[in-house]
Amino acid sequence: MGRFVFIAFQLTWFFSTAQVCPTISYPTNGTLDVPVDATITWPAVQGINGYLLTIGTIPGGTDVLDSQPIGVDNFYTPPLGLPENTPLYLTLSLIPFDQPPIHCEEITFTTIDVTEPPPCTFLIAPDNNAANVTIITEIVWAYAPTATGYILSMGSEPGGTDLVDNLDVGNTVRYVPPEDLPQDTEIFVTIIPYNDNGDLNTCTEESFITGASPYACDPVIDEDTGETIYLKPQIEFPNLVGICSDELPYTISTDDIADGFRWFRTNSGSAETLLSETTSVGITEPGRYRYEAYNFVDGANGTIECASTKLFSVVASEVALIESVEVINLMNGKTITIQASGNGDYEFAMDNEIGPYQDSPIFSNVIDGGRVVFVRDKNGCGTISRSVDRDLDQSDFPRFFTPNGDGVNDFWQFIDPPENFEQSLKVISIFDRFGNFLTQIGPNQSGWDGSFNGRPLPASDYWFKAIFRNRQEIRGHFALKR
């Protein structure tokens, strides 16, 4: 029975702390003629670690998007668009901290019937007129709304196709050349988007200039000392930066040694945004960012840039709020469960603010006695504590009362001691000294007035049995004085 109660309590705790699923703002359930380049949006949910998005062409399907991680942004634009003239089924899922995803209700909508060729696109990486591009670069271009494929040509002279000759790369916005590009050469690129309605066939040619071989940035060995010399900056930066919500805007800095620095905000499905070119950057919101440090190195073909880069996430936190601390008395000790809320990643300790801390809010086999629980934000936004309970006994109940109508001590009732606020009275049964049941009082009543069926009872000792919501039971006696 005890194990069943514990499992049931864990489930109750889980559902009571579960986040509320938002309603998709756009497209709403049942919407028709949704553009294929639509941005899916929903109200932001606080206190989670991110979202997953699933889209299929049948209910529950995953053939368009299969549990795509979105991060903490409350919007998403599919980088290759949506299939045209198609009923689609969308499910948003929430990712809590240290819990399985919460799957929200599926919605459906239908995309528009595309009747025209797609517009032209443009280079993102390398961008048009870029210089000193590495010869092993990936070619990336912007999604052309309604496109279902692209024809790519690349050459070492205007209009040339000696590197790539009218290659149908399919429905992608990336191309990795199978061989290194020629060094110190202007590369000309033409990309023609198409769909079932054809293509425009008039898109503008763009170009970029390659630099020296990237291997020029590889470490070298000093012939005299045998020491390894690193041409790229040796950077040290974490995968995750936790900041406190009340600290925004927040400045992130680096102590790395380099000739130059760049900080970017990386956006889902679009180009990066350059934020800073110094050793620090001001962050105004959580999300995904990229840090880059570079050195200038003199080579046979001039000065080149040797860079090291790091993708990282910024997560906002706040000090927790302890909603309640539930206590269950079991045969092998107490089970104490902390219910905390807030926009943070929390860990839990008992009796000592220093720890040890654990990820689970549940403490099992806790021995009797007063306890203090601590909830600490893992990102350093603060620790909060709360007294749990000491065991109650007969001494916590009134020893007598005087129901004489003078307005003082006319009722007998239990009042929680201030240091024991986690206890919660459920019911008290009162008996005479022979064990005969007289009445029952609840926590919201004034108490017992010393009567039975409207008749005042004589001065004597009376007995009680009190039951608390944590399943603790206390028996004792008190005096009725007249």
Short mmCIF file of C-alpha atoms in Angstrom, two decimals:
data_model
loop_
_atom_site.label_atom_id
_atom_site.label_comp_id
_atom_site.label_asym_id
_atom_site.label_seq_id
_atom_site.Cartn_x
_atom_site.Cartn_y
_atom_site.Cartn_z
CA MET A 1 0.00 0.00 0.00
CA GLY A 2 2.84 2.39 0.93
CA ARG A 3 4.56 1.85 -2.44
CA PHE A 4 1.30 2.52 -4.28
CA VAL A 5 0.79 5.78 -2.39
CA PHE A 6 4.36 6.87 -3.17
CA ILE A 7 4.01 6.17 -6.90
CA ALA A 8 0.64 7.92 -7.00
CA PHE A 9 2.15 10.92 -5.23
CA GLN A 10 5.01 11.10 -7.73
CA LEU A 11 2.48 11.15 -10.57
CA THR A 12 0.49 13.86 -8.81
CA TRP A 13 3.67 15.91 -8.40
CA PHE A 14 4.55 15.48 -12.09
CA PHE A 15 1.19 16.59 -13.42
CA SER A 16 0.88 19.44 -10.95
CA THR A 17 4.15 20.91 -12.22
CA ALA A 18 3.55 20.21 -15.92
CA GLN A 19 3.57 23.25 -18.15
CA VAL A 20 0.35 24.36 -19.83
CA CYS A 21 0.40 23.72 -23.58
CA PRO A 22 0.02 26.89 -25.67
CA THR A 23 -2.43 27.25 -28.56
CA ILE A 24 -0.73 27.68 -31.95
CA SER A 25 -1.15 31.33 -32.96
CA TYR A 26 -0.48 30.78 -36.66
CA PRO A 27 -1.67 28.89 -38.50
CA THR A 28 -4.70 28.16 -36.34
CA ASN A 29 -6.45 24.80 -36.43
CA GLY A 30 -8.36 24.33 -39.69
CA THR A 31 -6.75 27.25 -41.58
CA LEU A 32 -6.76 26.98 -45.40
CA ASP A 33 -4.40 28.50 -48.00
CA VAL A 34 -1.42 28.76 -45.65
CA PRO A 35 1.70 30.01 -47.50
CA VAL A 36 4.40 27.38 -47.94
CA ASP A 37 6.95 29.77 -46.38
CA ALA A 38 4.75 30.45 -43.34
CA THR A 39 6.33 31.10 -39.95
CA ILE A 40 4.67 28.95 -37.30
CA THR A 41 4.16 30.89 -34.05
CA TRP A 42 2.81 30.23 -30.55
CA PRO A 43 2.75 32.04 -27.18
CA ALA A 44 6.00 31.66 -25.23
CA VAL A 45 5.97 29.23 -22.29
CA GLN A 46 8.10 30.13 -19.28
CA GLY A 47 10.18 27.67 -17.27
CA ILE A 48 10.99 25.15 -20.01
CA ASN A 49 14.15 24.08 -21.80
CA GLY A 50 12.77 24.43 -25.35
CA TYR A 51 10.31 23.07 -27.88
CA LEU A 52 9.97 20.21 -30.38
CA LEU A 53 7.93 20.52 -33.58
CA THR A 54 6.50 17.63 -35.59
CA ILE A 55 4.68 17.98 -38.93
CA GLY A 56 3.29 15.22 -41.11
CA THR A 57 0.94 14.71 -44.04
CA ILE A 58 -1.20 12.26 -42.03
CA PRO A 59 -2.45 12.46 -38.43
CA GLY A 60 0.52 11.77 -36.17
CA GLY A 61 2.86 11.80 -39.19
CA THR A 62 6.52 12.87 -39.08
CA ASP A 63 7.43 12.92 -42.79
CA VAL A 64 7.81 16.74 -42.98
CA LEU A 65 9.40 17.39 -39.54
CA ASP A 66 10.25 14.69 -37.01
CA SER A 67 10.51 16.16 -33.48
CA GLN A 68 12.59 19.10 -34.71
CA PRO A 69 14.31 20.93 -31.77
CA ILE A 70 13.40 24.63 -31.86
CA GLY A 71 15.33 25.92 -28.85
CA VAL A 72 13.55 28.56 -26.75
CA ASP A 73 12.23 30.60 -29.72
CA ASN A 74 8.42 30.55 -29.92
CA PHE A 75 8.44 30.60 -33.73
CA TYR A 76 9.78 28.43 -36.54
CA THR A 77 10.08 28.85 -40.32
CA PRO A 78 10.74 25.52 -42.07
CA PRO A 79 14.04 26.14 -43.91
CA LEU A 80 12.85 24.31 -47.04
CA GLY A 81 9.23 25.44 -46.84
CA LEU A 82 6.11 23.30 -46.62
CA PRO A 83 4.64 21.05 -49.32
CA GLU A 84 2.04 22.88 -51.41
CA ASN A 85 -1.69 22.18 -51.55
CA THR A 86 -1.40 19.61 -48.76
CA PRO A 87 -3.29 18.98 -45.50
CA LEU A 88 -0.66 19.02 -42.74
CA TYR A 89 -0.79 17.85 -39.12
CA LEU A 90 1.30 19.74 -36.54
CA THR A 91 2.19 18.84 -32.95
CA LEU A 92 4.12 21.14 -30.61
CA SER A 93 5.92 19.54 -27.64
CA LEU A 94 7.39 21.22 -24.56
CA ILE A 95 10.75 20.16 -23.12
CA PRO A 96 10.79 20.65 -19.33
CA PHE A 97 13.99 20.51 -17.31
CA ASP A 98 14.85 16.89 -16.36
CA GLN A 99 11.48 15.50 -17.52
CA PRO A 100 10.18 13.82 -20.68
CA PRO A 101 8.66 16.03 -23.42
CA ILE A 102 5.04 17.12 -22.98
CA HIS A 103 3.13 16.56 -26.24
CA CYS A 104 0.42 19.13 -26.94
CA GLU A 105 -2.77 18.71 -28.95
CA GLU A 106 -2.32 18.18 -32.71
CA ILE A 107 -3.74 20.76 -35.13
CA THR A 108 -4.28 20.59 -38.89
CA PHE A 109 -4.08 23.16 -41.69
CA THR A 110 -3.82 23.14 -45.50
CA THR A 111 -1.19 24.92 -47.61
CA ILE A 112 -1.86 27.05 -50.67
CA ASP A 113 -1.86 25.74 -54.24
CA VAL A 114 1.26 27.27 -55.87
CA THR A 115 0.64 28.37 -59.47
CA GLU A 116 3.80 30.36 -60.34
CA PRO A 117 7.57 29.68 -60.53
CA PRO A 118 9.61 30.61 -57.44
CA PRO A 119 11.58 33.87 -57.13
CA CYS A 120 15.37 33.98 -57.34
CA THR A 121 17.56 33.35 -54.33
CA PHE A 122 20.90 34.73 -53.13
CA LEU A 123 24.10 33.46 -51.55
CA ILE A 124 24.34 33.37 -47.75
CA ALA A 125 27.70 31.65 -47.29
CA PRO A 126 29.94 32.76 -48.75
CA ASP A 127 27.95 35.92 -49.39
CA ASN A 128 28.24 37.87 -52.62
CA ASN A 129 31.62 39.60 -53.07
CA ALA A 130 33.14 37.85 -50.05
CA ALA A 131 36.94 37.65 -50.07
CA ASN A 132 39.52 35.29 -48.59
CA VAL A 133 37.03 32.40 -48.57
CA THR A 134 38.38 29.01 -47.59
CA ILE A 135 38.79 26.59 -50.50
CA ILE A 136 36.83 23.86 -48.69
CA THR A 137 33.77 26.05 -48.14
CA GLU A 138 30.17 24.87 -48.24
CA ILE A 139 27.86 26.80 -50.59
CA VAL A 140 24.68 27.99 -48.83
CA TRP A 141 21.84 30.06 -50.27
CA ALA A 142 18.53 31.46 -49.02
CA TYR A 143 15.31 29.50 -49.35
CA ALA A 144 13.28 30.71 -52.33
CA PRO A 145 9.61 30.59 -51.28
CA THR A 146 7.63 27.89 -53.18
CA ALA A 147 10.85 26.32 -54.59
CA THR A 148 11.06 22.52 -54.63
CA GLY A 149 14.57 22.33 -56.12
CA TYR A 150 17.55 24.32 -57.42
CA ILE A 151 19.87 24.23 -60.46
CA LEU A 152 23.46 25.16 -59.52
CA SER A 153 26.29 26.32 -61.78
CA MET A 154 29.80 27.36 -60.68
CA GLY A 155 32.78 28.48 -62.72
CA SER A 156 36.11 30.27 -62.54
CA GLU A 157 34.97 32.93 -65.01
CA PRO A 158 31.69 34.84 -65.56
CA GLY A 159 29.02 32.47 -66.89
CA GLY A 160 31.41 29.57 -66.43
CA THR A 161 30.40 26.02 -65.55
CA ASP A 162 33.82 24.39 -65.29
CA LEU A 163 33.34 23.64 -61.58
CA VAL A 164 29.62 22.74 -61.53
CA ASP A 165 27.58 22.45 -64.73
CA ASN A 166 23.80 23.00 -64.28
CA LEU A 167 23.54 20.48 -61.44
CA ASP A 168 20.06 19.74 -60.07
CA VAL A 169 20.80 19.60 -56.33
CA GLY A 170 17.17 18.90 -55.38
CA ASN A 171 15.25 20.50 -52.51
CA THR A 172 18.19 21.70 -50.42
CA VAL A 173 19.86 25.04 -49.76
CA ARG A 174 23.38 23.62 -49.34
CA TYR A 175 26.03 22.17 -51.61
CA VAL A 176 29.39 20.72 -50.61
CA PRO A 177 31.85 20.71 -53.54
CA PRO A 178 33.39 17.24 -53.86
CA GLU A 179 36.85 18.79 -54.36
CA ASP A 180 38.66 21.83 -52.98
CA LEU A 181 37.99 25.04 -54.88
CA PRO A 182 40.96 26.68 -56.64
CA GLN A 183 43.01 29.04 -54.45
CA ASP A 184 43.03 32.81 -54.89
CA THR A 185 40.32 32.62 -57.55
CA GLU A 186 37.06 34.47 -58.15
CA ILE A 187 34.28 31.87 -58.20
CA PHE A 188 31.06 32.70 -60.09
CA VAL A 189 27.79 31.11 -58.90
CA THR A 190 24.33 30.97 -60.45
CA ILE A 191 21.38 29.35 -58.64
CA ILE A 192 18.03 28.84 -60.39
CA PRO A 193 15.11 27.82 -58.11
CA TYR A 194 12.29 25.80 -59.68
CA ASN A 195 8.98 24.09 -58.86
CA ASP A 196 6.25 22.27 -60.80
CA ASN A 197 5.46 25.55 -62.59
CA GLY A 198 8.98 25.95 -63.97
CA ASP A 199 11.69 28.55 -63.21
CA LEU A 200 12.47 32.19 -64.01
CA ASN A 201 15.79 31.34 -65.75
CA THR A 202 16.97 34.93 -65.27
CA CYS A 203 18.60 34.93 -61.84
CA THR A 204 21.65 37.11 -61.17
CA GLU A 205 25.11 35.57 -61.05
CA GLU A 206 27.06 36.15 -57.81
CA SER A 207 30.72 35.60 -56.92
CA PHE A 208 33.28 35.33 -54.16
CA ILE A 209 37.08 35.11 -54.01
CA THR A 210 38.89 32.21 -52.43
CA GLY A 211 41.99 32.58 -50.26
CA ALA A 212 44.90 30.36 -49.43
CA SER A 213 44.59 26.74 -48.40
CA PRO A 214 42.97 26.31 -44.97
CA TYR A 215 45.78 23.97 -44.09
CA ALA A 216 47.88 27.10 -43.75
CA CYS A 217 46.19 27.49 -40.36
CA ASP A 218 47.25 24.05 -39.11
CA PRO A 219 49.61 23.93 -36.10
CA VAL A 220 53.31 24.00 -36.91
CA ILE A 221 56.31 22.67 -35.03
CA ASP A 222 59.14 25.03 -34.12
CA GLU A 223 62.25 23.35 -35.57
CA ASP A 224 64.50 24.77 -32.84
CA THR A 225 62.45 24.07 -29.72
CA GLY A 226 60.06 21.35 -30.89
CA GLU A 227 57.20 23.43 -29.49
CA THR A 228 53.79 23.29 -31.18
CA ILE A 229 52.69 26.71 -32.43
CA TYR A 230 48.96 27.19 -32.90
CA LEU A 231 47.99 29.69 -35.59
CA LYS A 232 44.30 29.57 -34.70
CA PRO A 233 43.34 31.08 -31.31
CA GLN A 234 42.98 28.48 -28.56
CA ILE A 235 39.52 29.35 -27.27
CA GLU A 236 37.80 28.19 -24.11
CA PHE A 237 34.07 28.79 -24.04
CA PRO A 238 31.17 26.77 -22.56
CA ASN A 239 28.32 25.15 -24.49
CA LEU A 240 25.78 26.77 -22.20
CA VAL A 241 25.72 30.22 -20.58
CA GLY A 242 23.18 30.64 -17.81
CA ILE A 243 22.09 34.16 -16.94
CA CYS A 244 19.55 35.52 -14.49
CA SER A 245 16.38 37.05 -15.90
CA ASP A 246 16.82 40.21 -13.83
CA GLU A 247 20.32 40.72 -15.28
CA LEU A 248 19.20 41.34 -18.88
CA PRO A 249 20.76 42.91 -20.84
CA TYR A 250 23.75 40.76 -19.93
CA THR A 251 27.37 41.17 -21.06
CA ILE A 252 29.36 38.07 -22.01
CA SER A 253 33.12 38.46 -22.27
CA THR A 254 36.09 36.32 -23.21
CA ASP A 255 39.65 36.27 -21.92
CA ASP A 256 40.91 34.43 -25.01
CA ILE A 257 43.93 35.93 -26.77
CA ALA A 258 43.36 36.68 -30.47
CA ASP A 259 43.75 39.40 -33.08
CA GLY A 260 40.02 39.81 -33.51
CA PHE A 261 36.61 38.62 -32.32
CA ARG A 262 33.07 38.25 -33.64
CA TRP A 263 29.81 37.41 -31.87
CA PHE A 264 26.73 36.30 -33.83
CA ARG A 265 23.07 35.61 -33.03
CA THR A 266 22.13 32.45 -34.95
CA ASN A 267 18.55 32.41 -36.17
CA SER A 268 16.52 29.37 -37.16
CA GLY A 269 16.32 29.12 -40.94
CA SER A 270 17.97 32.49 -41.71
CA ALA A 271 21.30 34.27 -41.82
CA GLU A 272 23.35 35.06 -38.71
CA THR A 273 23.31 38.54 -37.18
CA LEU A 274 26.66 40.09 -36.23
CA LEU A 275 26.38 41.58 -32.73
CA SER A 276 29.91 42.58 -31.74
CA GLU A 277 33.53 42.63 -32.92
CA THR A 278 35.14 43.14 -29.51
CA THR A 279 35.99 40.84 -26.60
CA SER A 280 32.44 41.18 -25.21
CA VAL A 281 28.85 41.19 -26.42
CA GLY A 282 25.58 42.44 -24.95
CA ILE A 283 22.89 39.74 -24.79
CA THR A 284 19.28 40.90 -24.67
CA GLU A 285 17.47 37.55 -24.91
CA PRO A 286 18.04 33.80 -24.53
CA GLY A 287 18.83 31.77 -27.65
CA ARG A 288 21.60 30.33 -29.82
CA TYR A 289 24.80 32.30 -30.44
CA ARG A 290 28.19 31.81 -32.10
CA TYR A 291 31.53 33.10 -30.85
CA GLU A 292 34.49 33.43 -33.20
CA ALA A 293 38.11 34.42 -32.51
CA TYR A 294 40.73 34.80 -35.24
CA ASN A 295 44.38 35.58 -35.86
CA PHE A 296 45.98 37.20 -38.89
CA VAL A 297 48.74 34.99 -40.30
CA ASP A 298 51.22 35.95 -43.03
CA GLY A 299 51.47 33.30 -45.74
CA ALA A 300 52.96 32.82 -49.17
CA ASN A 301 49.91 34.41 -50.79
CA GLY A 302 49.49 37.28 -48.31
CA THR A 303 47.78 37.65 -44.97
CA ILE A 304 45.07 35.14 -44.15
CA GLU A 305 42.61 34.81 -41.29
CA CYS A 306 42.81 31.71 -39.07
CA ALA A 307 39.67 31.38 -36.97
CA SER A 308 38.27 29.20 -34.19
CA THR A 309 34.54 29.17 -33.50
CA LYS A 310 32.10 27.96 -30.85
CA LEU A 311 28.31 27.60 -30.88
CA PHE A 312 26.65 28.15 -27.50
CA SER A 313 23.22 28.63 -25.97
CA VAL A 314 22.12 31.33 -23.56
CA VAL A 315 19.49 30.22 -21.05
CA ALA A 316 17.68 32.62 -18.70
CA SER A 317 17.05 31.54 -15.11
CA GLU A 318 15.58 32.95 -11.93
CA VAL A 319 15.52 32.02 -8.27
CA ALA A 320 12.93 29.34 -7.55
CA LEU A 321 9.65 29.72 -5.72
CA ILE A 322 8.88 26.85 -3.34
CA GLU A 323 5.16 26.23 -3.83
CA SER A 324 4.91 23.54 -1.17
CA VAL A 325 6.75 20.70 0.52
CA GLU A 326 4.74 17.50 0.77
CA VAL A 327 5.48 14.89 3.42
CA ILE A 328 4.33 11.25 3.43
CA ASN A 329 4.98 9.03 6.45
CA LEU A 330 5.93 5.51 5.39
CA MET A 331 7.14 2.52 7.39
CA ASN A 332 10.80 3.06 6.42
CA GLY A 333 10.74 6.82 7.00
CA LYS A 334 9.32 9.93 5.41
CA THR A 335 9.17 10.79 1.73
CA ILE A 336 9.57 14.54 1.20
CA THR A 337 8.77 16.09 -2.19
CA ILE A 338 9.57 19.71 -2.99
CA GLN A 339 7.31 21.46 -5.48
CA ALA A 340 9.20 24.42 -6.93
CA SER A 341 8.35 26.70 -9.84
CA GLY A 342 10.22 29.30 -11.84
CA ASN A 343 12.11 29.86 -15.07
CA GLY A 344 15.27 27.99 -14.17
CA ASP A 345 17.11 24.71 -13.90
CA TYR A 346 16.97 23.71 -10.25
CA GLU A 347 18.65 21.25 -7.88
CA PHE A 348 17.66 20.26 -4.37
CA ALA A 349 19.31 19.67 -0.98
CA MET A 350 18.21 18.99 2.58
CA ASP A 351 19.50 20.38 5.91
CA ASN A 352 22.65 21.98 4.45
CA GLU A 353 22.74 24.90 2.02
CA ILE A 354 26.16 23.76 0.82
CA GLY A 355 24.72 20.40 -0.21
CA PRO A 356 25.10 17.77 -1.49
CA TYR A 357 22.49 18.72 -4.11
CA GLN A 358 20.50 16.34 -6.32
CA ASP A 359 18.43 16.80 -9.47
CA SER A 360 15.38 15.03 -8.07
CA PRO A 361 13.01 16.99 -5.79
CA ILE A 362 12.11 13.78 -3.93
CA PHE A 363 13.91 12.66 -0.76
CA SER A 364 13.15 9.15 0.50
CA ASN A 365 13.72 7.34 3.81
CA VAL A 366 14.04 10.62 5.73
CA ILE A 367 14.27 10.08 9.49
CA ASP A 368 12.00 11.94 11.91
CA GLY A 369 12.87 15.44 13.03
CA GLY A 370 12.81 19.04 11.82
CA ARG A 371 14.09 19.57 8.30
CA VAL A 372 15.07 22.48 6.05
CA VAL A 373 15.02 22.06 2.26
CA PHE A 374 17.02 24.13 -0.23
CA VAL A 375 16.35 24.80 -3.92
CA ARG A 376 19.28 26.22 -5.90
CA ASP A 377 19.32 27.51 -9.47
CA LYS A 378 22.09 25.74 -11.39
CA ASN A 379 22.92 28.94 -13.26
CA GLY A 380 23.76 30.83 -10.07
CA CYS A 381 20.61 32.93 -9.76
CA GLY A 382 20.10 32.13 -6.08
CA THR A 383 19.08 29.62 -3.44
CA ILE A 384 15.83 29.56 -1.48
CA SER A 385 15.07 27.56 1.66
CA ARG A 386 12.03 26.48 3.61
CA SER A 387 11.46 24.68 6.88
CA VAL A 388 9.66 21.40 6.41
CA ASP A 389 8.27 20.03 9.65
CA ARG A 390 9.07 18.66 13.01
CA ASP A 391 6.92 15.81 14.23
CA LEU A 392 3.87 16.93 16.16
CA ASP A 393 2.90 15.36 19.48
CA GLN A 394 0.31 15.82 22.23
CA SER A 395 2.08 18.93 23.53
CA ASP A 396 1.11 20.81 20.35
CA PHE A 397 -2.60 20.53 21.19
CA PRO A 398 -4.48 22.71 23.72
CA ARG A 399 -4.43 21.05 27.14
CA PHE A 400 -7.75 22.54 28.24
CA PHE A 401 -10.53 24.96 27.30
CA THR A 402 -13.28 26.81 29.20
CA PRO A 403 -16.56 26.94 27.24
CA ASN A 404 -18.33 29.40 29.58
CA GLY A 405 -19.42 31.93 26.99
CA ASP A 406 -17.04 34.71 28.01
CA GLY A 407 -15.48 34.83 24.56
CA VAL A 408 -12.13 33.56 25.81
CA ASN A 409 -11.03 29.97 25.14
CA ASP A 410 -14.62 28.90 24.43
CA PHE A 411 -13.63 26.38 21.72
CA TRP A 412 -11.11 23.55 21.60
CA GLN A 413 -9.27 23.45 18.27
CA PHE A 414 -5.79 22.67 17.00
CA ILE A 415 -3.71 25.53 15.53
CA ASP A 416 -0.59 24.74 13.47
CA PRO A 417 2.56 25.95 15.25
CA PRO A 418 4.27 28.64 13.13
CA GLU A 419 7.44 26.62 12.58
CA ASN A 420 5.42 23.65 11.37
CA PHE A 421 3.42 25.11 8.50
CA GLU A 422 3.89 22.09 6.23
CA GLN A 423 1.55 20.06 8.43
CA SER A 424 -2.09 20.23 7.35
CA LEU A 425 -4.87 19.06 9.62
CA LYS A 426 -7.48 16.87 8.01
CA VAL A 427 -9.89 16.00 10.82
CA ILE A 428 -10.10 15.59 14.63
CA SER A 429 -12.38 13.06 16.32
CA ILE A 430 -13.33 13.68 19.97
CA PHE A 431 -14.34 10.98 22.52
CA ASP A 432 -15.36 10.89 26.16
CA ARG A 433 -13.20 9.07 28.72
CA PHE A 434 -15.13 5.86 28.09
CA GLY A 435 -14.28 5.94 24.36
CA ASN A 436 -17.70 7.04 23.14
CA PHE A 437 -17.54 9.13 19.96
CA LEU A 438 -18.85 12.66 20.48
CA THR A 439 -18.06 14.75 17.41
CA GLN A 440 -15.68 15.50 14.56
CA ILE A 441 -14.17 18.89 13.71
CA GLY A 442 -12.33 20.05 10.62
CA PRO A 443 -9.54 22.63 10.22
CA ASN A 444 -11.91 25.36 8.98
CA GLN A 445 -14.31 25.13 11.93
CA SER A 446 -14.16 27.18 15.13
CA GLY A 447 -13.67 24.00 17.15
CA TRP A 448 -15.60 22.00 19.72
CA ASP A 449 -17.82 23.97 22.10
CA GLY A 450 -18.02 21.23 24.76
CA SER A 451 -21.55 20.04 23.93
CA PHE A 452 -23.16 16.86 22.64
CA ASN A 453 -26.45 17.07 20.70
CA GLY A 454 -26.82 20.63 21.98
CA ARG A 455 -26.36 19.65 25.65
CA PRO A 456 -23.31 20.99 27.55
CA LEU A 457 -21.07 18.21 28.80
CA PRO A 458 -19.57 18.21 32.31
CA ALA A 459 -16.05 19.20 33.23
CA SER A 460 -13.85 16.18 32.67
CA ASP A 461 -11.02 14.74 30.61
CA TYR A 462 -11.79 14.09 26.93
CA TRP A 463 -9.79 12.27 24.26
CA PHE A 464 -8.98 13.15 20.67
CA LYS A 465 -7.59 11.52 17.52
CA ALA A 466 -6.13 13.97 14.96
CA ILE A 467 -5.30 12.93 11.38
CA PHE A 468 -3.12 15.08 9.11
CA ARG A 469 -2.86 15.13 5.34
CA ASN A 470 0.65 13.74 5.56
CA ARG A 471 -1.00 10.65 7.14
CA GLN A 472 0.39 11.37 10.60
CA GLU A 473 -2.01 10.42 13.42
CA ILE A 474 -1.84 11.80 16.97
CA ARG A 475 -3.89 10.71 19.98
CA GLY A 476 -4.14 12.49 23.32
CA HIS A 477 -6.44 14.04 25.91
CA PHE A 478 -7.41 17.47 27.20
CA ALA A 479 -9.55 18.94 29.97
CA LEU A 480 -12.91 20.66 29.75
CA LYS A 481 -13.17 23.16 32.61
CA ARG A 482 -16.28 24.99 33.70
#
